[in-house]
Amino acid sequence: MISIQHNVSLKEYNTFGIDAKAKYFISVSNKQELIEALKLPQFSEYFVLGGGSNMLITKDIDIPVLHIDFKGKVIGPTNLQGEIIVSIQAGENWHEFVLWCIENDYGGVENLSLIPGNVGTSPIQNIGAYGVELKDVFVDCRAIDIETQEEKIFSLEDCNFGYRNSIFKNEAKGKYIITSVAFQLTSKSHKLNTSYGAIQQELANNNITEPTIEDVSNAVIAIRQRKLPDPMEIGNSGSFFKNPVIPKAEFALLQEKFPNAPHYVVSDTEIKVPAGWLIEQCGFKGKRFGDAGVHKNQALVLVNYGNAKGEEILALAKKIQETVLEKFNIAIEAEVNVIG
Ligand code: EPU
């Protein structure tokens, strides 16, 4: 049986720590409860809440907030190559899932350590860090169609994953609720990805020459803890903006003025420029405006020092976008979902 709570503060349910209110709040922990909630005759629209780690709430929410709290893990058979499929319920915390993989010696997600949020929302933006993206280990996910309440399975191909992008941010946006995700992991002969300079450096500093998945996870945790604020201490949503991808010719012009501009080659014609660098060049790094601010160690991360309102963070984000556009003629887009 589901219950509808009224006027619930969402402060504990979003990693930015924004104190917005949900007029109606319904927590569901299995498929039956979810379907029951979707069939409530008084409501026609829902706000789906997972780990609340990739959203900025700028006002109270009047439509019912559906908190997806499905828990559980199913471990599939292992094949001869030592690959194993695990199916994880949407409400499991992402980092706890990663730690569980390390404990059980399942490889594949160690580079994605310490990413805030839940398993169920990980496919939406194809979470990624240190050379690995969710799509590299993704098998499929199950989702409920909000309108028909029927279950649909999305394969890797169906999801159309891109850089911080998927079908769930495009054609399927707002239409489905992901209930579980299946991953293909290695149970032996792990394929480590230590190509990222910061990981190599971290392993070398610890004199690790033959790293295990646990070593890689620990390296990522150490790097992230140095650069990124812990949402339990300072509200944030990780990278607030996406790194812009610009035509090579435009980058050449930028490089004339800023010969040391960091960049990654995306294709023959496109270059990705770290938004954190652009924002830092505009002088925002470490700046604080009331309780809203730009993190001191990573300018891509906006923070809530305590009681910032969603609108204040949004105003800061807009100011940053305008300044970057003015100085570099580059438009940077928000990565987090702005609600309101
Ligand atoms: N940089 C600066 N100033 C800053 C931040 C970065 O100059 O304040 C420059 C540095 O030169 C650095 C480069 O930008 O070498 C890249 O920085 P970093 O390695 O921190 O990575 P990023 O491109 O800023 C992306 C992801 C992060 C992910 C890291 C590591 C996006 C939007 N962000 O950040 O993801 O952890 O790479 O793989 O793609 C997240 O999505 O929430 C997130 C934290």
Coordinates of C-alpha atoms in Angstrom, one line a residue, residues 26-336:
I26 CA 5.0 9.2 -2.6
S27 CA 7.8 6.7 -2.0
V28 CA 7.5 3.5 -4.0
S29 CA 9.7 0.4 -3.3
N30 CA 8.5 -2.1 -5.9
K31 CA 6.8 -2.3 -9.3
Q32 CA 3.3 -2.9 -7.8
E33 CA 3.6 0.2 -5.7
L34 CA 4.9 2.2 -8.6
I35 CA 2.0 1.1 -10.9
E36 CA -0.5 1.8 -8.0
A37 CA 0.9 5.4 -7.7
L38 CA 0.8 6.0 -11.5
K39 CA -2.9 4.9 -11.5
L40 CA -4.0 7.4 -8.8
P41 CA -7.0 9.0 -10.5
Q42 CA -6.3 12.5 -9.0
F43 CA -2.9 12.9 -10.7
S44 CA -1.9 13.0 -14.3
E45 CA 1.7 14.2 -14.1
Y46 CA 4.6 13.1 -11.8
F47 CA 8.0 14.3 -10.8
V48 CA 10.3 11.3 -10.7
L49 CA 13.0 11.5 -8.0
G50 CA 15.9 9.1 -7.8
G51 CA 19.1 10.1 -5.9
G52 CA 18.5 13.8 -6.5
S53 CA 22.1 14.2 -7.5
N54 CA 21.7 15.8 -10.9
M55 CA 19.0 18.4 -10.4
L56 CA 18.7 22.0 -9.3
I57 CA 15.2 22.6 -7.8
T58 CA 14.3 26.3 -8.2
K59 CA 10.7 26.2 -6.8
D60 CA 8.3 24.1 -4.8
I61 CA 6.9 21.1 -6.7
D62 CA 3.1 21.0 -7.0
I63 CA 2.8 17.7 -8.9
P64 CA 3.4 14.5 -6.9
V65 CA 7.0 13.6 -6.3
L66 CA 7.5 9.9 -6.9
H67 CA 10.5 8.7 -4.9
I68 CA 11.9 5.6 -6.6
D69 CA 13.2 3.5 -3.7
F70 CA 13.5 0.0 -5.2
K71 CA 16.3 -2.0 -3.5
G72 CA 18.1 -5.3 -4.4
K73 CA 20.6 -7.0 -6.6
V74 CA 20.4 -10.1 -8.7
I75 CA 23.6 -11.8 -9.7
G76 CA 23.5 -13.7 -12.9
P77 CA 25.5 -16.6 -14.2
T78 CA 29.2 -16.2 -15.2
N79 CA 30.2 -17.2 -18.7
L80 CA 33.5 -18.9 -19.6
Q81 CA 35.2 -15.6 -20.3
G82 CA 34.5 -14.7 -16.6
E83 CA 31.9 -12.1 -17.4
I84 CA 28.9 -11.8 -15.2
I85 CA 25.7 -10.0 -15.5
V86 CA 24.3 -8.2 -12.4
S87 CA 20.9 -6.6 -12.3
I88 CA 20.6 -3.8 -9.8
Q89 CA 17.4 -2.1 -8.6
A90 CA 17.0 1.6 -9.4
G91 CA 17.0 2.9 -5.8
E92 CA 20.4 1.4 -4.9
N93 CA 23.0 4.1 -4.2
W94 CA 25.6 4.2 -7.1
H95 CA 28.7 4.3 -5.0
E96 CA 27.5 1.6 -2.6
F97 CA 27.0 -0.6 -5.8
V98 CA 30.6 0.2 -6.9
L99 CA 32.0 -0.8 -3.4
W100 CA 29.9 -4.0 -3.5
C101 CA 31.5 -4.8 -6.9
I102 CA 35.0 -4.2 -5.5
E103 CA 34.2 -6.4 -2.5
N104 CA 33.0 -9.2 -4.8
D105 CA 35.9 -8.7 -7.2
Y106 CA 33.6 -7.7 -10.1
G107 CA 35.4 -5.3 -12.5
G108 CA 34.2 -2.6 -14.8
V109 CA 32.8 0.2 -12.6
E110 CA 35.9 1.0 -10.4
N111 CA 36.6 4.2 -12.4
L112 CA 33.1 5.4 -11.6
S113 CA 33.7 5.4 -7.8
L114 CA 32.2 8.1 -5.6
I115 CA 29.7 9.4 -8.2
P116 CA 26.7 10.6 -6.3
G117 CA 23.2 9.4 -7.2
N118 CA 21.4 6.2 -7.7
V119 CA 21.7 3.3 -10.1
G120 CA 18.4 4.0 -11.7
T121 CA 19.4 7.5 -12.9
S122 CA 22.9 6.5 -14.1
P123 CA 21.7 5.7 -17.7
I124 CA 19.9 9.0 -18.1
Q125 CA 23.0 11.1 -18.4
N126 CA 25.4 8.2 -19.2
I127 CA 27.5 8.9 -16.1
G128 CA 31.2 9.0 -16.8
A129 CA 34.6 9.7 -15.2
Y130 CA 38.3 9.0 -15.7
G131 CA 38.0 7.3 -19.1
V132 CA 34.9 5.1 -18.4
E133 CA 31.3 5.7 -19.2
L134 CA 28.2 3.8 -18.0
K135 CA 27.7 2.6 -21.6
D136 CA 30.9 0.6 -21.4
V137 CA 29.3 -1.8 -18.9
F138 CA 25.6 -1.4 -19.6
V139 CA 23.6 -4.4 -20.8
D140 CA 20.0 -3.1 -20.6
C141 CA 17.5 -1.4 -18.3
R142 CA 13.9 -2.0 -17.4
A143 CA 11.5 0.9 -17.2
I144 CA 7.8 1.5 -16.7
D145 CA 6.0 3.5 -19.3
I146 CA 4.3 6.3 -17.2
E147 CA 1.2 6.4 -19.5
T148 CA 0.5 2.7 -20.0
Q149 CA 2.3 1.3 -16.9
E150 CA 3.8 -1.4 -19.2
E151 CA 7.3 -2.6 -18.7
K152 CA 9.8 -1.9 -21.5
I153 CA 13.4 -3.2 -21.8
F154 CA 15.9 -0.7 -23.3
S155 CA 19.0 -2.3 -24.9
L156 CA 22.3 -0.6 -25.2
E157 CA 21.4 0.3 -28.7
D158 CA 18.0 1.6 -27.8
C159 CA 19.6 4.0 -25.2
N160 CA 21.5 5.9 -27.8
F161 CA 24.2 6.9 -25.3
G162 CA 26.4 9.9 -26.0
Y163 CA 28.5 12.3 -23.9
R164 CA 26.3 12.9 -20.8
N165 CA 23.4 12.0 -23.0
S166 CA 20.9 9.2 -23.8
I167 CA 17.4 8.6 -25.2
F168 CA 16.1 9.5 -21.7
K169 CA 17.1 13.1 -22.2
N170 CA 15.6 13.1 -25.7
E171 CA 12.7 11.1 -27.2
A172 CA 12.0 9.2 -24.0
K173 CA 12.3 12.2 -21.7
G174 CA 9.6 12.2 -19.0
K175 CA 8.0 9.1 -20.4
Y176 CA 9.6 6.2 -18.5
I177 CA 10.7 5.4 -15.0
I178 CA 13.8 3.2 -14.9
T179 CA 13.3 0.4 -12.3
S180 CA 16.5 -1.6 -12.7
V181 CA 19.8 -1.7 -14.7
A182 CA 21.8 -4.7 -15.8
F183 CA 25.6 -4.5 -16.1
Q184 CA 28.2 -6.8 -17.6
L185 CA 31.2 -7.0 -15.3
T186 CA 34.3 -9.1 -15.2
S187 CA 34.8 -11.7 -12.5
K188 CA 38.4 -12.5 -13.6
S189 CA 40.9 -11.0 -16.0
H190 CA 39.7 -7.5 -15.3
K191 CA 40.3 -4.9 -18.0
L192 CA 41.6 -1.9 -16.1
N193 CA 41.4 1.6 -17.6
T194 CA 44.2 3.6 -16.2
S195 CA 44.8 5.7 -19.3
Y196 CA 43.7 8.9 -17.5
G197 CA 46.8 10.9 -16.4
A198 CA 45.5 11.6 -12.9
I199 CA 45.0 7.9 -12.2
Q200 CA 48.5 7.0 -13.4
Q201 CA 49.9 9.7 -11.2
E202 CA 48.0 8.6 -8.2
L203 CA 49.0 5.0 -8.6
A204 CA 52.6 6.0 -9.1
N205 CA 52.6 8.1 -6.0
N206 CA 51.5 5.0 -4.1
N207 CA 54.1 2.8 -5.8
I208 CA 51.5 0.6 -7.3
T209 CA 52.7 -1.0 -10.5
E210 CA 50.2 -3.8 -10.9
P211 CA 46.9 -2.3 -9.8
T212 CA 43.8 -4.2 -8.8
I213 CA 40.3 -2.9 -9.3
E214 CA 40.4 -1.8 -5.6
D215 CA 43.6 0.2 -6.2
V216 CA 41.9 1.9 -9.2
S217 CA 38.8 2.6 -7.1
N218 CA 40.9 4.0 -4.3
A219 CA 42.9 6.2 -6.7
V220 CA 39.7 7.6 -8.2
I221 CA 38.2 8.2 -4.7
A222 CA 41.4 10.1 -3.6
I223 CA 41.4 12.3 -6.8
R224 CA 37.7 13.0 -6.5
Q225 CA 38.0 13.8 -2.8
R226 CA 40.7 16.3 -3.5
K227 CA 38.9 18.1 -6.3
L228 CA 35.2 17.7 -5.6
P229 CA 33.1 18.7 -2.6
D230 CA 31.4 15.9 -0.6
P231 CA 27.6 16.6 -1.0
M232 CA 27.1 15.5 2.6
E233 CA 29.2 18.5 3.7
I234 CA 28.6 21.1 0.9
G235 CA 25.6 20.8 -1.3
N236 CA 26.4 20.3 -5.0
S237 CA 25.5 18.4 -8.1
G238 CA 28.9 17.5 -9.4
S239 CA 29.7 19.2 -12.7
F240 CA 27.1 21.8 -13.2
F241 CA 28.0 22.4 -16.9
K242 CA 29.0 20.1 -19.8
N243 CA 32.3 20.5 -21.4
P244 CA 31.6 22.4 -24.7
V245 CA 32.6 20.7 -27.9
I246 CA 33.6 23.3 -30.5
P247 CA 34.7 23.2 -34.2
K248 CA 38.5 22.8 -34.6
A249 CA 38.7 26.2 -36.4
E250 CA 37.2 28.0 -33.4
F251 CA 39.6 26.2 -31.1
A252 CA 42.5 27.4 -33.2
L253 CA 41.4 31.0 -32.6
L254 CA 41.1 30.3 -28.9
Q255 CA 44.6 28.8 -28.9
E256 CA 46.1 31.8 -30.5
K257 CA 45.1 33.9 -27.5
F258 CA 45.5 31.1 -24.9
P259 CA 48.3 28.8 -26.0
N260 CA 47.9 26.7 -22.9
A261 CA 44.2 26.1 -23.2
P262 CA 43.6 22.4 -22.1
H263 CA 41.6 20.4 -24.7
Y264 CA 40.7 16.9 -25.9
V265 CA 40.3 15.9 -29.5
V266 CA 36.8 14.5 -30.0
S267 CA 37.0 13.9 -33.8
D268 CA 38.8 15.2 -36.9
T269 CA 36.6 18.3 -36.8
E270 CA 35.8 18.9 -33.1
I271 CA 37.6 19.7 -29.9
K272 CA 36.3 19.5 -26.3
V273 CA 37.3 22.3 -24.0
P274 CA 37.1 21.9 -20.2
A275 CA 34.4 24.2 -19.0
G276 CA 36.1 24.3 -15.6
W277 CA 39.1 26.0 -17.3
L278 CA 36.9 28.6 -19.1
I279 CA 35.1 29.4 -15.8
E280 CA 38.4 29.7 -13.9
Q281 CA 39.7 32.1 -16.6
C282 CA 36.7 34.3 -16.0
G283 CA 37.7 34.6 -12.4
F284 CA 34.8 32.6 -10.8
K285 CA 36.8 29.8 -9.1
G286 CA 36.3 29.8 -5.4
K287 CA 34.0 32.9 -5.5
R288 CA 31.0 33.0 -3.1
F289 CA 27.8 35.0 -3.5
G290 CA 25.7 34.6 -0.4
D291 CA 25.3 30.9 0.1
A292 CA 25.8 30.1 -3.6
G293 CA 29.4 29.6 -4.9
V294 CA 31.9 28.1 -7.3
H295 CA 34.0 25.4 -5.8
K296 CA 37.5 26.3 -4.9
N297 CA 39.2 23.2 -6.4
Q298 CA 37.0 22.6 -9.5
A299 CA 35.3 25.6 -11.2
L300 CA 32.8 23.3 -13.0
V301 CA 31.1 22.6 -9.7
L302 CA 28.6 25.1 -8.2
V303 CA 27.9 24.7 -4.5
N304 CA 25.4 25.5 -1.8
Y305 CA 27.1 26.6 1.4
G306 CA 23.9 26.0 3.4
N307 CA 20.8 27.9 2.7
A308 CA 21.1 29.0 -0.9
K309 CA 17.8 29.0 -2.8
G310 CA 17.6 27.2 -6.2
E311 CA 17.1 30.6 -7.9
E312 CA 20.3 31.9 -6.4
I313 CA 22.4 29.0 -7.8
L314 CA 20.6 29.4 -11.1
A315 CA 21.3 33.2 -11.2
L316 CA 25.0 32.4 -10.6
A317 CA 25.0 29.7 -13.3
K318 CA 23.5 32.3 -15.8
K319 CA 26.1 34.9 -14.8
I320 CA 28.8 32.4 -15.5
Q321 CA 27.3 31.4 -18.9
E322 CA 27.1 35.0 -19.9
T323 CA 30.6 35.8 -18.8
V324 CA 32.1 32.8 -20.6
L325 CA 30.2 33.7 -23.8
E326 CA 31.4 37.2 -23.6
K327 CA 35.0 36.3 -23.0
F328 CA 35.4 33.3 -25.2
N329 CA 32.4 33.3 -27.5
I330 CA 31.6 29.8 -26.3
A331 CA 28.2 28.8 -25.0
I332 CA 28.3 26.4 -22.1
E333 CA 25.2 24.3 -21.3
A334 CA 24.0 23.1 -17.9
E335 CA 24.5 19.4 -17.3
V336 CA 22.2 19.2 -14.3

